[in-house]
Tab-separated table of C-alpha atoms in Angstrom:
chain	number	residue	atom	x	y	z
A	1	MET	CA	82.727	-52.594	18.071
A	2	SER	CA	84.633	-49.377	18.808
A	3	ASP	CA	83.294	-45.928	17.934
A	4	THR	CA	85.851	-45.712	15.135
A	5	GLU	CA	84.716	-49.018	13.700
A	6	LYS	CA	81.078	-47.950	14.002
A	7	GLY	CA	81.877	-44.702	12.197
A	8	GLY	CA	83.527	-46.569	9.338
A	9	PHE	CA	80.639	-48.988	9.115
A	10	VAL	CA	78.046	-46.213	9.148
A	11	ALA	CA	79.950	-44.281	6.478
A	12	LYS	CA	79.989	-47.357	4.279
A	13	VAL	CA	76.289	-47.919	4.738
A	14	ILE	CA	74.969	-44.355	4.779
A	15	GLY	CA	77.542	-42.521	2.652
A	16	PRO	CA	76.653	-44.122	-0.669
A	17	LYS	CA	72.930	-43.757	0.057
A	18	LYS	CA	73.409	-40.054	0.704
A	19	ARG	CA	75.361	-39.708	-2.528
A	20	TRP	CA	72.736	-41.625	-4.463
A	21	ARG	CA	69.903	-39.558	-2.998
A	22	ALA	CA	71.759	-36.337	-3.798
A	23	TYR	CA	72.311	-37.521	-7.376
A	24	LYS	CA	68.629	-38.476	-7.776
A	25	ALA	CA	67.554	-35.082	-6.383
A	26	ARG	CA	69.730	-33.359	-8.974
A	27	VAL	CA	68.242	-35.437	-11.772
A	28	ARG	CA	64.696	-34.619	-10.611
A	29	GLN	CA	65.531	-30.913	-11.040
A	30	LEU	CA	66.374	-31.324	-14.723
A	31	PRO	CA	63.871	-30.335	-17.425
A	32	GLY	CA	61.726	-33.315	-18.469
A	33	ASN	CA	63.532	-34.239	-21.686
A	34	TYR	CA	66.975	-34.082	-20.041
A	35	ARG	CA	65.671	-36.102	-17.093
A	36	THR	CA	64.314	-38.732	-19.492
A	37	ALA	CA	67.712	-38.967	-21.183
A	38	VAL	CA	69.560	-39.263	-17.857
A	39	ASP	CA	67.102	-41.908	-16.656
A	40	ALA	CA	67.764	-43.926	-19.826
A	41	ILE	CA	71.543	-43.589	-19.392
A	42	GLU	CA	71.198	-44.554	-15.726
A	43	ARG	CA	69.207	-47.668	-16.634
A	44	TYR	CA	71.879	-48.700	-19.164
A	45	LEU	CA	74.657	-48.063	-16.658
A	46	MET	CA	72.907	-50.203	-14.056
A	47	HIS	CA	73.310	-53.149	-16.425
A	48	PHE	CA	76.616	-52.435	-18.136
A	49	GLY	CA	78.397	-49.756	-16.098
A	50	PRO	CA	81.350	-49.926	-13.722
A	51	MET	CA	81.080	-52.513	-10.990
A	52	GLU	CA	83.199	-50.700	-8.398
A	53	ALA	CA	80.975	-48.499	-6.241
A	54	GLU	CA	83.231	-45.435	-6.185
A	55	ASN	CA	83.601	-45.438	-9.979
A	56	ALA	CA	79.863	-45.892	-10.458
A	57	GLU	CA	78.994	-43.090	-8.047
A	58	SER	CA	81.420	-40.714	-9.742
A	59	LEU	CA	80.106	-41.646	-13.171
A	60	PHE	CA	76.479	-40.980	-12.219
A	61	GLU	CA	77.413	-37.654	-10.647
A	62	ASP	CA	79.362	-36.635	-13.744
A	63	VAL	CA	76.407	-37.523	-15.971
A	64	ALA	CA	74.261	-35.273	-13.775
A	65	ASP	CA	76.876	-32.490	-14.093
A	66	LEU	CA	76.963	-32.853	-17.858
A	67	PHE	CA	73.200	-32.702	-18.257
A	68	GLU	CA	72.809	-29.844	-15.760
A	69	ARG	CA	75.292	-27.763	-17.777
A	70	ALA	CA	73.644	-28.753	-21.042
A	71	ALA	CA	70.189	-27.819	-19.747
A	72	ALA	CA	71.483	-24.471	-18.471
A	73	ASP	CA	73.123	-23.747	-21.835
A	74	GLY	CA	70.200	-25.084	-23.877
A	75	THR	CA	72.426	-27.700	-25.534
A	76	PRO	CA	70.302	-30.231	-27.443
A	77	ILE	CA	70.485	-33.790	-26.109
A	78	ARG	CA	71.781	-35.152	-29.432
A	79	GLU	CA	74.726	-32.765	-29.193
A	80	ILE	CA	75.578	-34.439	-25.896
A	81	VAL	CA	75.103	-38.090	-26.798
A	82	GLY	CA	75.655	-37.929	-30.561
A	83	ASP	CA	74.054	-40.213	-33.108
A	84	ASP	CA	74.775	-43.379	-31.130
A	85	PRO	CA	73.825	-43.129	-27.438
A	86	VAL	CA	75.269	-46.584	-26.750
A	87	GLU	CA	78.655	-45.504	-28.083
A	88	PHE	CA	78.457	-42.364	-25.932
A	89	VAL	CA	77.733	-44.331	-22.754
A	90	GLU	CA	80.317	-47.013	-23.562
A	91	ALA	CA	82.936	-44.258	-23.882
A	92	LEU	CA	81.894	-42.941	-20.466
A	93	ILE	CA	82.158	-46.418	-18.979
A	94	GLN	CA	85.684	-46.853	-20.325
A	95	ASN	CA	86.732	-43.661	-18.558
A	96	TYR	CA	85.477	-44.925	-15.198
A	97	ASP	CA	86.145	-48.642	-15.276
A	98	LYS	CA	89.930	-48.729	-15.508
A	99	GLY	CA	90.415	-51.544	-13.022
A	100	GLY	CA	87.320	-53.574	-13.750
A	101	TYR	CA	87.160	-57.138	-15.014
A	102	VAL	CA	85.835	-56.208	-18.462
A	103	THR	CA	88.571	-53.632	-19.021
A	104	ARG	CA	91.285	-56.101	-18.005
A	105	GLU	CA	89.866	-58.741	-20.338
A	106	ARG	CA	89.639	-56.265	-23.219
A	107	ALA	CA	93.284	-55.333	-22.683
A	108	ARG	CA	94.243	-59.005	-22.470
A	109	LEU	CA	92.443	-59.707	-25.771
A	110	ILE	CA	94.119	-56.782	-27.524
A	111	THR	CA	97.544	-57.847	-26.270
A	112	ALA	CA	96.998	-61.469	-27.311
A	113	ILE	CA	95.931	-60.464	-30.832
A	114	GLU	CA	98.914	-58.129	-31.187
A	115	ARG	CA	101.212	-60.908	-30.010
A	116	ALA	CA	99.603	-63.355	-32.457
A	117	GLU	CA	100.099	-60.878	-35.282
A	118	GLU	CA	103.783	-60.463	-34.374
A	119	GLU	CA	104.219	-64.256	-34.285
A	120	LYS	CA	102.832	-64.555	-37.806
A	121	GLY	CA	106.255	-64.114	-39.350
A	122	THR	CA	108.013	-66.549	-36.995
A	123	ASP	CA	106.228	-69.751	-38.086
């Protein structure tokens, strides 16, 4: 394995870990109630979030950004997530999962239903 190949391999292995550790360090610095909210969002995202690593990493970092700003400004958590936290997180996921399987299948379903509706008058 050449040095270039080793560098690429190491970046793949260590890069995401460094990003994840940096994200977790940021979350630990949040006030307790904000940290609890981020931990809950993180847990949900682990199950239902984007599958592509780069999208997931960016999403977690942006959640940390959002809650850091909110904590600094004293913004209440409900003003961030609204009345339905699931809806809030699902909207985040849609912004980061453009190429994922679920997004493609949702688009395929919408297109098929629209096509079926258009065909209604041709029977």
